[in-house]
Short mmCIF file of C-alpha atoms in Angstrom, two decimals:
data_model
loop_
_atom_site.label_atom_id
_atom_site.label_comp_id
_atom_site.label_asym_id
_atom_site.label_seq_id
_atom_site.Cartn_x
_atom_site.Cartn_y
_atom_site.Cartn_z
CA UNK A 1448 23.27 5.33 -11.00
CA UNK A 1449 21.53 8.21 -12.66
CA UNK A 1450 17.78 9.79 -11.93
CA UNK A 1451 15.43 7.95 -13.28
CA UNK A 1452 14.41 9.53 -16.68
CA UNK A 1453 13.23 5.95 -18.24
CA UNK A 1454 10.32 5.45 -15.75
CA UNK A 1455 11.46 1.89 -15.36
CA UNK A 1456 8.04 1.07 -13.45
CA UNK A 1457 6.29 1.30 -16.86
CA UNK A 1458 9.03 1.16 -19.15
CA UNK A 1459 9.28 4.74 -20.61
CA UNK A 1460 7.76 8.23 -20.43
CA UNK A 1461 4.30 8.97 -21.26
CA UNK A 1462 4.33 10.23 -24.91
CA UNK A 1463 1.51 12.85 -24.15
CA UNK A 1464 3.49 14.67 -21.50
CA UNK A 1465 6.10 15.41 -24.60
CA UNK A 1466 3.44 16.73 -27.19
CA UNK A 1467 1.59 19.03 -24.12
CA UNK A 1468 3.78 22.30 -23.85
CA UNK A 1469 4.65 23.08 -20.36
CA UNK A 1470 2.16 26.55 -19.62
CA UNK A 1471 3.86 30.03 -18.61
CA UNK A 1472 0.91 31.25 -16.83
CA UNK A 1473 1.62 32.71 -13.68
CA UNK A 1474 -2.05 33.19 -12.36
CA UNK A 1475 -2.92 29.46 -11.88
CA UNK A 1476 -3.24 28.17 -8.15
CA UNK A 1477 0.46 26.59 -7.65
CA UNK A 1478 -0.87 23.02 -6.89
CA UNK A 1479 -3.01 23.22 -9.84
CA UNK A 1480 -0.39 24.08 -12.25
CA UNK A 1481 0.03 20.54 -13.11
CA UNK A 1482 -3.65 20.02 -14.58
CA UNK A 1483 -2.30 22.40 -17.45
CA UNK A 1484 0.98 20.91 -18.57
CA UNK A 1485 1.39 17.08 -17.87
CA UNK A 1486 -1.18 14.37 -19.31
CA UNK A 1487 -4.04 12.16 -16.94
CA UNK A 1488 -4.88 15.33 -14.66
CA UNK A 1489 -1.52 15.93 -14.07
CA UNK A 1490 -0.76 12.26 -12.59
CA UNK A 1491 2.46 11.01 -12.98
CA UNK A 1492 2.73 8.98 -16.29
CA UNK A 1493 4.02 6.43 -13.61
CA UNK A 1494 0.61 5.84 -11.85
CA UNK A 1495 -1.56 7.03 -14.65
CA UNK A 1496 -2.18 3.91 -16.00
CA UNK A 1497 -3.65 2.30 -12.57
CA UNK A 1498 -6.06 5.11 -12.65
CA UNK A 1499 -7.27 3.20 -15.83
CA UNK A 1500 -6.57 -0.38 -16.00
CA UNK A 1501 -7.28 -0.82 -12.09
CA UNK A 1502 -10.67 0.15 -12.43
CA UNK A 1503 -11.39 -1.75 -15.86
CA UNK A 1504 -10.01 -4.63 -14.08
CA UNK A 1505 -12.70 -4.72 -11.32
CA UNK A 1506 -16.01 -4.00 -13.57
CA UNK A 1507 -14.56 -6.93 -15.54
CA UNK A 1508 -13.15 -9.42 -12.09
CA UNK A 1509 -15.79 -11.94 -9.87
CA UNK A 1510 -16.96 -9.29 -7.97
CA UNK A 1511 -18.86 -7.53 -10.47
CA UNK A 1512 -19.31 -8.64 -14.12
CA UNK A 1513 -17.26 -11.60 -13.98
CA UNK A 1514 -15.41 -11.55 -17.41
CA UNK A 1515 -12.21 -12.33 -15.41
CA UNK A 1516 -13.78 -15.51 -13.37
CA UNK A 1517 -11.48 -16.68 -10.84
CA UNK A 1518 -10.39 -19.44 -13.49
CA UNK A 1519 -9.37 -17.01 -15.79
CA UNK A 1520 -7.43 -15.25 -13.21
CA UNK A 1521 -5.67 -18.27 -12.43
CA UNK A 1522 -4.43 -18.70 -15.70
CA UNK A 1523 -3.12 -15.02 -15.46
CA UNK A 1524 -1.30 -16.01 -12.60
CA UNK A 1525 2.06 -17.03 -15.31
CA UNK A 1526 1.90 -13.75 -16.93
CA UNK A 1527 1.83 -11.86 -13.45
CA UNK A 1528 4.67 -14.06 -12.83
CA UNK A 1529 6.76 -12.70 -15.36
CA UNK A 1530 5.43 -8.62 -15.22
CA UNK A 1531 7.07 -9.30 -11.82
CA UNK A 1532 10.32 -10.80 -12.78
CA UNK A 1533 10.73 -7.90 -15.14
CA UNK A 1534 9.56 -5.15 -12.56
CA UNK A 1535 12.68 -7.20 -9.99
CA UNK A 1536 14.90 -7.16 -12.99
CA UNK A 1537 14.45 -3.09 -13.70
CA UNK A 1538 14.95 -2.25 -9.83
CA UNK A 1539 18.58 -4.32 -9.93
CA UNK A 1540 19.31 -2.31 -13.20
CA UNK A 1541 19.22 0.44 -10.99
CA UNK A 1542 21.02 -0.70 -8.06
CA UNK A 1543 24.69 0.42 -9.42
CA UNK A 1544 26.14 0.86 -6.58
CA UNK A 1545 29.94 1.78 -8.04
CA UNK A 1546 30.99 5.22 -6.94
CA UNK A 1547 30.41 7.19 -3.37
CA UNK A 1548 27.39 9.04 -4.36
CA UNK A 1549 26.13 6.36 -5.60
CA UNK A 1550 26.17 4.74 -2.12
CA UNK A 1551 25.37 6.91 -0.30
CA UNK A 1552 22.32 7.28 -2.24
CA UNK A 1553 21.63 3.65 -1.62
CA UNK A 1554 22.17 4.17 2.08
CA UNK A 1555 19.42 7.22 2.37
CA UNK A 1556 16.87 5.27 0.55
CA UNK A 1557 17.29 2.24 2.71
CA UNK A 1558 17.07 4.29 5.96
CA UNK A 1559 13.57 5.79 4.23
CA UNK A 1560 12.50 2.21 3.52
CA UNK A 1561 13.29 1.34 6.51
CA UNK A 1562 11.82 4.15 8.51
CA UNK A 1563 8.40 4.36 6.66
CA UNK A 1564 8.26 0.26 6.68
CA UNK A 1565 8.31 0.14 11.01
CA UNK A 1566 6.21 2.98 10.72
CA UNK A 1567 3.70 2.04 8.69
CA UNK A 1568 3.88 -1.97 10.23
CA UNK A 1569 4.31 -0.71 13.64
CA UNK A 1570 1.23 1.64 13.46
CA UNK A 1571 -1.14 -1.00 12.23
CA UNK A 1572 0.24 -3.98 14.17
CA UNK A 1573 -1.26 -1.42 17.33
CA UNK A 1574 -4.27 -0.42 15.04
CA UNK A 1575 -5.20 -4.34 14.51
CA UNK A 1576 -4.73 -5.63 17.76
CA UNK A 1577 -7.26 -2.86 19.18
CA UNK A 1578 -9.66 -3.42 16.06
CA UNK A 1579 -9.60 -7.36 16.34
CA UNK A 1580 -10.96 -7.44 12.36
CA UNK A 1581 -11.39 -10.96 10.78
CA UNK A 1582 -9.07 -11.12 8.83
CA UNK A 1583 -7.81 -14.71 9.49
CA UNK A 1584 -4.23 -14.17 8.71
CA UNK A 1585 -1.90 -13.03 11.64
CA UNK A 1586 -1.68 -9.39 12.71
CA UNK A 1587 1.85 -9.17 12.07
CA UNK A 1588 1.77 -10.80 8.46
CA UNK A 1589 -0.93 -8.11 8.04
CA UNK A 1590 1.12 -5.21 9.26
CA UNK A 1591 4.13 -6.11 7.86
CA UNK A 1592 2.82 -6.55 4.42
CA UNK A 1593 1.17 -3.16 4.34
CA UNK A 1594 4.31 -1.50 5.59
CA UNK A 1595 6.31 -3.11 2.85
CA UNK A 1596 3.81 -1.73 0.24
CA UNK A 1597 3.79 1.44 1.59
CA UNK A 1598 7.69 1.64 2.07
CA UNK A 1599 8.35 2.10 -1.86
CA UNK A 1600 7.79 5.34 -3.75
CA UNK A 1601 8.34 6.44 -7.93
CA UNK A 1602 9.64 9.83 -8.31
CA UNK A 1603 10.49 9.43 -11.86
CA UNK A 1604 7.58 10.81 -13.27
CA UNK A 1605 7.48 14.40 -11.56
CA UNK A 1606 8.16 17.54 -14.10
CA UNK A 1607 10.70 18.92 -11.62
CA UNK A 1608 14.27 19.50 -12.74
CA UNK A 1609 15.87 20.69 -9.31
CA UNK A 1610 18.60 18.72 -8.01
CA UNK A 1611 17.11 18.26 -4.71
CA UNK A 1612 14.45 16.21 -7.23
CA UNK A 1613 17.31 14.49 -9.06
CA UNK A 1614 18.39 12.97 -5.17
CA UNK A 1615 15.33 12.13 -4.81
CA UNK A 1616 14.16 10.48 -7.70
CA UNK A 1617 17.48 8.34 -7.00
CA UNK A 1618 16.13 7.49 -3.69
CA UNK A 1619 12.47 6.34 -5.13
CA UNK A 1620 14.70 4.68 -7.75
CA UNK A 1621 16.40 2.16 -4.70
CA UNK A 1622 14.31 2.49 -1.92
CA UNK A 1623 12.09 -0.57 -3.23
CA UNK A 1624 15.29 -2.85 -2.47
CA UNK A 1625 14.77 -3.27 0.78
CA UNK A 1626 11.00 -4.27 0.51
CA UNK A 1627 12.08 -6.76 -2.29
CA UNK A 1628 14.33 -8.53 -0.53
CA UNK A 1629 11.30 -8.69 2.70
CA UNK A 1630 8.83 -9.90 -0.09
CA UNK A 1631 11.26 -12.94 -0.53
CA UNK A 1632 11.41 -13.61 3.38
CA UNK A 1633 7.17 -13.06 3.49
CA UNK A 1634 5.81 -14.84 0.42
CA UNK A 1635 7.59 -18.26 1.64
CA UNK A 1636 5.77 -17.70 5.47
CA UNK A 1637 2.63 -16.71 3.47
CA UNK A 1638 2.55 -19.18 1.21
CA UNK A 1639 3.69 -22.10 3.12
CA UNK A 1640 0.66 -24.17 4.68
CA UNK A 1641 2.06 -25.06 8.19
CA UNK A 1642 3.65 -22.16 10.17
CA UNK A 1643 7.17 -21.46 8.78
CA UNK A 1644 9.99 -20.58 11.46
CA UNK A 1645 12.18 -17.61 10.36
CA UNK A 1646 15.35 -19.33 9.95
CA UNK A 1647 13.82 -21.19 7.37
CA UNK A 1648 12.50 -18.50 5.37
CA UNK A 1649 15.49 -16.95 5.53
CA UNK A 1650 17.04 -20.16 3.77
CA UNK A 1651 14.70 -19.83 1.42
CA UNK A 1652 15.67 -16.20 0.36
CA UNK A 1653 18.60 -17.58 -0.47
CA UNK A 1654 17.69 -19.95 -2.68
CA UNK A 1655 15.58 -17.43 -4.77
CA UNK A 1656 19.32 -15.37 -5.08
CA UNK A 1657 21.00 -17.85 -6.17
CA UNK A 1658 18.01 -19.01 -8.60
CA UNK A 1659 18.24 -15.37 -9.99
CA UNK A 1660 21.96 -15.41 -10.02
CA UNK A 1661 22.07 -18.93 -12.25
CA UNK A 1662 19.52 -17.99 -14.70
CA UNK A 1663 21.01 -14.22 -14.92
CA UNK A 1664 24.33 -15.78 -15.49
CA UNK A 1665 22.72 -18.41 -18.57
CA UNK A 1666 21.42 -15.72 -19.82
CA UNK A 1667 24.08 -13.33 -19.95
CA UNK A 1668 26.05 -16.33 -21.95
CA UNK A 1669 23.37 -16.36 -24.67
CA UNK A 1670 22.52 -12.99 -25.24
CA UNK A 1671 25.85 -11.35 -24.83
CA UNK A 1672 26.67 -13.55 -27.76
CA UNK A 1673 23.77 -13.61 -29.92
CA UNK A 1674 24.39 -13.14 -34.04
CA UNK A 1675 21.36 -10.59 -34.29
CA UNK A 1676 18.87 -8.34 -32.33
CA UNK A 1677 15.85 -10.74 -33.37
CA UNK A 1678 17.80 -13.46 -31.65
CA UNK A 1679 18.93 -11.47 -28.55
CA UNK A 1680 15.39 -10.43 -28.32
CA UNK A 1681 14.00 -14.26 -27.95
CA UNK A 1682 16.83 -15.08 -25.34
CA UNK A 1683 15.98 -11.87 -22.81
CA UNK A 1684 12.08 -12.99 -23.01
CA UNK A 1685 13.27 -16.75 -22.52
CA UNK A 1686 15.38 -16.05 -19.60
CA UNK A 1687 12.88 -13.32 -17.98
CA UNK A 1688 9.89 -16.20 -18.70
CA UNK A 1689 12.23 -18.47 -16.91
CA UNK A 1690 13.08 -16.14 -13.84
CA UNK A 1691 9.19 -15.37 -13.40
CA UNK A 1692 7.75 -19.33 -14.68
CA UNK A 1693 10.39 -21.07 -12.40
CA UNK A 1694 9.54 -18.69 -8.86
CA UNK A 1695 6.33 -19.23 -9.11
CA UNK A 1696 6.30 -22.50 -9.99
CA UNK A 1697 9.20 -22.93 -6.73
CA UNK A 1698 6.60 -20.76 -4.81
CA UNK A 1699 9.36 -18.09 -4.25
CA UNK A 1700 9.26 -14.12 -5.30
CA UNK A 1701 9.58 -13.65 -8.99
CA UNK A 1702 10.73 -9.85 -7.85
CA UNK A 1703 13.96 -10.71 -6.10
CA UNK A 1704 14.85 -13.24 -8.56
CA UNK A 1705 14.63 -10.66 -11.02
CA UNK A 1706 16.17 -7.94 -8.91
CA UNK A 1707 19.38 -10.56 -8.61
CA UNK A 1708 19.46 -11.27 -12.43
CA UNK A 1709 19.43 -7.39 -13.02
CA UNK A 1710 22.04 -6.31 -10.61
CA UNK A 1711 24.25 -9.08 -11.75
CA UNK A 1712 23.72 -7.67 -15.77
CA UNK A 1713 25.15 -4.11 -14.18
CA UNK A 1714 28.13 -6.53 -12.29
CA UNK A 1715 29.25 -8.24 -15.62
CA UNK A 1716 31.34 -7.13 -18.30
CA UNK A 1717 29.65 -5.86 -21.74
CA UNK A 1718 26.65 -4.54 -22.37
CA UNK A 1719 24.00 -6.34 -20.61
CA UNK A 1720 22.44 -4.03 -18.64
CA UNK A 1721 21.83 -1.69 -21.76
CA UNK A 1722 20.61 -3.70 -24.28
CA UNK A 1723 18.57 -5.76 -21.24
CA UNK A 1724 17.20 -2.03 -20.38
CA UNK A 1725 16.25 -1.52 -23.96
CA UNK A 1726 15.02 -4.74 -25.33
CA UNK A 1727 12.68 -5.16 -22.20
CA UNK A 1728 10.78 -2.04 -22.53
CA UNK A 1729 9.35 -2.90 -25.41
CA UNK A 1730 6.86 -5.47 -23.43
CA UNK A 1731 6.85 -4.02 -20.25
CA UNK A 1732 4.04 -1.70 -21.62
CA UNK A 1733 1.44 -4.85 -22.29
CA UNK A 1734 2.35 -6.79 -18.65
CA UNK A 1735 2.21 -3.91 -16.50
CA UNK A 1736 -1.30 -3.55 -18.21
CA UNK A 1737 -2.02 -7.06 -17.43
CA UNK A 1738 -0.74 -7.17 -13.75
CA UNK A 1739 -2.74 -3.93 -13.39
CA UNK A 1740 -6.10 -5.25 -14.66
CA UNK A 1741 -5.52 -8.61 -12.68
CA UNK A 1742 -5.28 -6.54 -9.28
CA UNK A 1743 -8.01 -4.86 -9.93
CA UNK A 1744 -10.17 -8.00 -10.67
CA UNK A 1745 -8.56 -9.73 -7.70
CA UNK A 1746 -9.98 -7.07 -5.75
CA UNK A 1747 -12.94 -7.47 -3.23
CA UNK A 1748 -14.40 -4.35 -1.74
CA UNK A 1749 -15.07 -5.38 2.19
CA UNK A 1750 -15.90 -3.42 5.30
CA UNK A 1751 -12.16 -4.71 6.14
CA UNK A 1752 -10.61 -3.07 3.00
CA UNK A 1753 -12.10 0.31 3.87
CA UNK A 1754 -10.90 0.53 7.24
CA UNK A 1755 -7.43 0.25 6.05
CA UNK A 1756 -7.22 2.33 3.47
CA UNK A 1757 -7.90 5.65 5.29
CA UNK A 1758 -5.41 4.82 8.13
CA UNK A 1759 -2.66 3.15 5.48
CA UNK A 1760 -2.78 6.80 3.21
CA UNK A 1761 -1.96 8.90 6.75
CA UNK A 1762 0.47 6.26 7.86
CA UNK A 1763 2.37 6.01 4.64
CA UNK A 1764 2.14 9.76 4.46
CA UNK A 1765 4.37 10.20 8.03
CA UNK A 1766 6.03 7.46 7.52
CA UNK A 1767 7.61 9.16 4.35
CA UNK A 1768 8.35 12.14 5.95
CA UNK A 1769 9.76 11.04 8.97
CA UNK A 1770 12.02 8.97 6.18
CA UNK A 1771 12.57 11.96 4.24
CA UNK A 1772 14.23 14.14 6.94
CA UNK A 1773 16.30 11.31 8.73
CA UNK A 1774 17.98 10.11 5.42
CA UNK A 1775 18.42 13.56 5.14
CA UNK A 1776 20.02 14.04 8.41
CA UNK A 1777 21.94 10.62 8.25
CA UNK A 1778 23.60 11.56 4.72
CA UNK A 1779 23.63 14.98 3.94
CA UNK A 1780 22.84 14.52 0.61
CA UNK A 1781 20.59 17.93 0.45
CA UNK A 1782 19.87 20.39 2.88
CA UNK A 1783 16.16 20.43 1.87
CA UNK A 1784 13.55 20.07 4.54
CA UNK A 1785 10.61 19.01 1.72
CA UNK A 1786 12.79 16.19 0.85
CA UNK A 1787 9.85 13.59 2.16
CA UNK A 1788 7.43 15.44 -0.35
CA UNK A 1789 8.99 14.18 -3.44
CA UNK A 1790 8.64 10.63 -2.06
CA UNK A 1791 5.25 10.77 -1.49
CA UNK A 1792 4.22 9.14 -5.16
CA UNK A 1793 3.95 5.75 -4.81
CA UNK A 1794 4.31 4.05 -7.81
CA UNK A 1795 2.91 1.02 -9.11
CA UNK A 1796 5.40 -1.69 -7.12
CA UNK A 1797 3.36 -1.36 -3.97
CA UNK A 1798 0.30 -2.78 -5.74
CA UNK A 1799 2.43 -5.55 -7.36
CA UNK A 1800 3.74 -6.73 -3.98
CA UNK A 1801 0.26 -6.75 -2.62
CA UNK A 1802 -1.07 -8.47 -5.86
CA UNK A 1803 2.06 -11.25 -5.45
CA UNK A 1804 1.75 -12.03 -1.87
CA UNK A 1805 -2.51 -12.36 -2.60
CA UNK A 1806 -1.39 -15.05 -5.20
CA UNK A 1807 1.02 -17.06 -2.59
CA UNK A 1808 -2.29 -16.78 0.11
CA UNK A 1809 -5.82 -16.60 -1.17
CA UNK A 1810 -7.51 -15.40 1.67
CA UNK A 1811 -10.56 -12.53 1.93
CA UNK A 1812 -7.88 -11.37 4.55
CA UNK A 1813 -5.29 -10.68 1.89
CA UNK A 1814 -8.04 -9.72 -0.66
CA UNK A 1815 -8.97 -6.64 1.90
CA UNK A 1816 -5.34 -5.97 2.39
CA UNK A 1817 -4.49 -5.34 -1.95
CA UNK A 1818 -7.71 -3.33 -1.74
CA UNK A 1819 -6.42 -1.42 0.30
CA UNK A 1820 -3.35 -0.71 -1.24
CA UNK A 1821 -4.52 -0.13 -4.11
CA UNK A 1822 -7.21 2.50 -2.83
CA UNK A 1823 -4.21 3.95 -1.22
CA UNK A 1824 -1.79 4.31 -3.93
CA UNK A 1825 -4.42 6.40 -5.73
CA UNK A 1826 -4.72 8.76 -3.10
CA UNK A 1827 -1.36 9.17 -2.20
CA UNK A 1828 -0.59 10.39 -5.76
CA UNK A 1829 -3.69 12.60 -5.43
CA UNK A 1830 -1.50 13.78 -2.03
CA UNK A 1831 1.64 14.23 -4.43
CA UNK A 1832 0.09 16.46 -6.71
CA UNK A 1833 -1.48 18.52 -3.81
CA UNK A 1834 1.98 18.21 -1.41
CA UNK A 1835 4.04 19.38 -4.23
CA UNK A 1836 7.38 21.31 -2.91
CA UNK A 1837 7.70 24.84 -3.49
CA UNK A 1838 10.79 25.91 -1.75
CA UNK A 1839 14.27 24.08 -2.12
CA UNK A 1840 17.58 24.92 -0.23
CA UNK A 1841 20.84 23.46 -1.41
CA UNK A 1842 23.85 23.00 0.36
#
């Protein structure tokens, strides 16, 4: 496992954060510096694009002009499908998990996940019950979904070089494996229309790992032996379509399906995970475009979605810092008390959870709820770029 320098969220760097030199002024306000060197107002190239395509998505969604009816998000729901398969199938490219660091990296970020998810969830499962808002679906669903979203971060697009960054971009890198593998457990109780106990869910989960196991192992038969890239190309898209087409159609999560097929690709002999890593990139561009412009027409500004957002920014906000320092303390990775600040970004995985779990329940409750998120991923990466570290020690 290596930093992540391929911004797997949106399948490669932003090219206008090569062509801008970085600036060698020293007068500029620190937290400022930023503005002058990286593109988008000195957002990461990681969230940058929700800052566009979210809000093009709702002028153009039901609630205001209406160019994306509800029909025509329906039939978007495939192509979600699969920008989700191939988001699950970057995050278990990542999860190599061969070699000690490499562990204990995967340890600290799970600890983080962990930490910010009970958090975050226990924070607002208090916060609801005291509110009583109407927003039909259980409390706990409710809190436990936006403490999944909030758990993730995307460090992979900060300008930082210092190891203490390079931990934890590796951290951001594998601290959305934990939420996946919730997701799986949450979308069958969501999405099932009679109360689901949690055994079953739980049997469930393991039919979407084996699902992504099966089709990652087809796959890996036909590509690995494919006569040319043109035809390697049409078997990745095939199996990814198939990982993403079959979940949804199976009502299970196209992100741990993928996650599976990906970590088994690192697992097998050969190239897979490279040429998977490479090949994929080249449409992850378009469907991250398209899942971003469907959650922003999916969402519906309420007196319920505003409430959340203010408390879910400060909640996520302790929540990672309280994650920070323990997986910090538990590993000893670095001896850096700002650890928690570089794991304030969020990324765009937080809004594709929300925007998956809104597609197994269509309720205004869950509408509210990927407002919400999404209101808060924007200004936690506004909090980033303010909360940048200034001071690193190193053991």
């Amino acid at each position: 496992m290596t930093p992540n320098e391929d911004w797997r969220e949106i399948g490669g760097p932003d090219a206008l954060d090569a062509i801008i030199p970085p600036s060698t002024s020293s007068g500029a306000i620190p937290w400022l510096q930023p503005l002058r060197t990286r593109a988008v107002l000195g957002l990461t190239p990681v969230v940058a694009p929700a800052v566009l395509f979210v809000p093009i998505g709702a002028v153009l969604g039901p609630s205001f002009t209406n160019v994306l009816s509800p029909t025509a998000l329906g039939y978007l729901d495939a192509v979600v499908a699969v920008a989700l398969a191939v988001l699950g199938v970057f995050a278990g490219l990542a999860l190599d998990l061969r070699g000690e660091r490499n562990r204990r990296i995967f340890t600290a970020a799970s600890v983080e996940a962990i930490v910010t998810l009970l958090a975050v969830g226990g924070a607002f499962l208090v916060l609801l019950a005291s509110w009583n808002l109407p927003l039909v679906l259980p409390s706990a669903l409710v809190a436990l979904t936006l403490g999944l979203c909030a758990s993730v971060s995307s460090a992979g697009g900060a300008d930082d070089t210092s190891p203490t960054h390079a931990i934890a971009a590796g951290i951001a890198d594998l601290d959305d494996v934990l939420p996946i593998l919730v997701s799986g457990v949450l979308v069958v109780m969501l999405g099932s229309a009679t109360p689901v106990p949690i055994w079953s869910a739980v049997a469930w989960l393991f039919r979407t790992i084996v699902l992504g196991i099966a089709v990652g192992t087809a796959g890996w038969l036909l590509f690995e032996r494919a006569h040319s890239r043109a035809e390697r190309n049409v078997f990745i898209a095939g199996v990814v379509a198939l990982i993403g087409g079959t979940s949804s159609f199976l009502s299970l999560s196209p992100l741990l399906a993928g996650l599976m097929a990906g970590l088994l690709w690192v697992w097998l002999p050969g190239q897979a995970d490279r040429v998977v890593r490479s090949d994929l990139q080249r449409v992850q561009h378009p469907l991250i475009v398209v899942l971003l412009l469907v959650a922003g027409a999916s969402c519906e500004f309420s007196r319920e979605a505003v409430w959340l957002t203010g408390p879910l920014v400060l909640f996520r906000l302790t929540g990672k810092l309280m994650g920070g320092w323990l997986a910090m303390r538990v590993q000893g990775l670095v001896n850096a008390s700002e650890l928690g600040l570089h794991l304030i970004a969020p990324g765009l995985l937080g809004i594709a959870v929300a925007l998956h779990l809104l597609q197994a329940v269509r309720t205004p409750g869950m509408a509210a709820v990927l407002t919400a998120v999404v209101a808060a991923t924007l200004a936690s990466e506004a909090l980033a770029l303010v909360l940048r570290p200034t001071q690193e020690t190193l053991p």
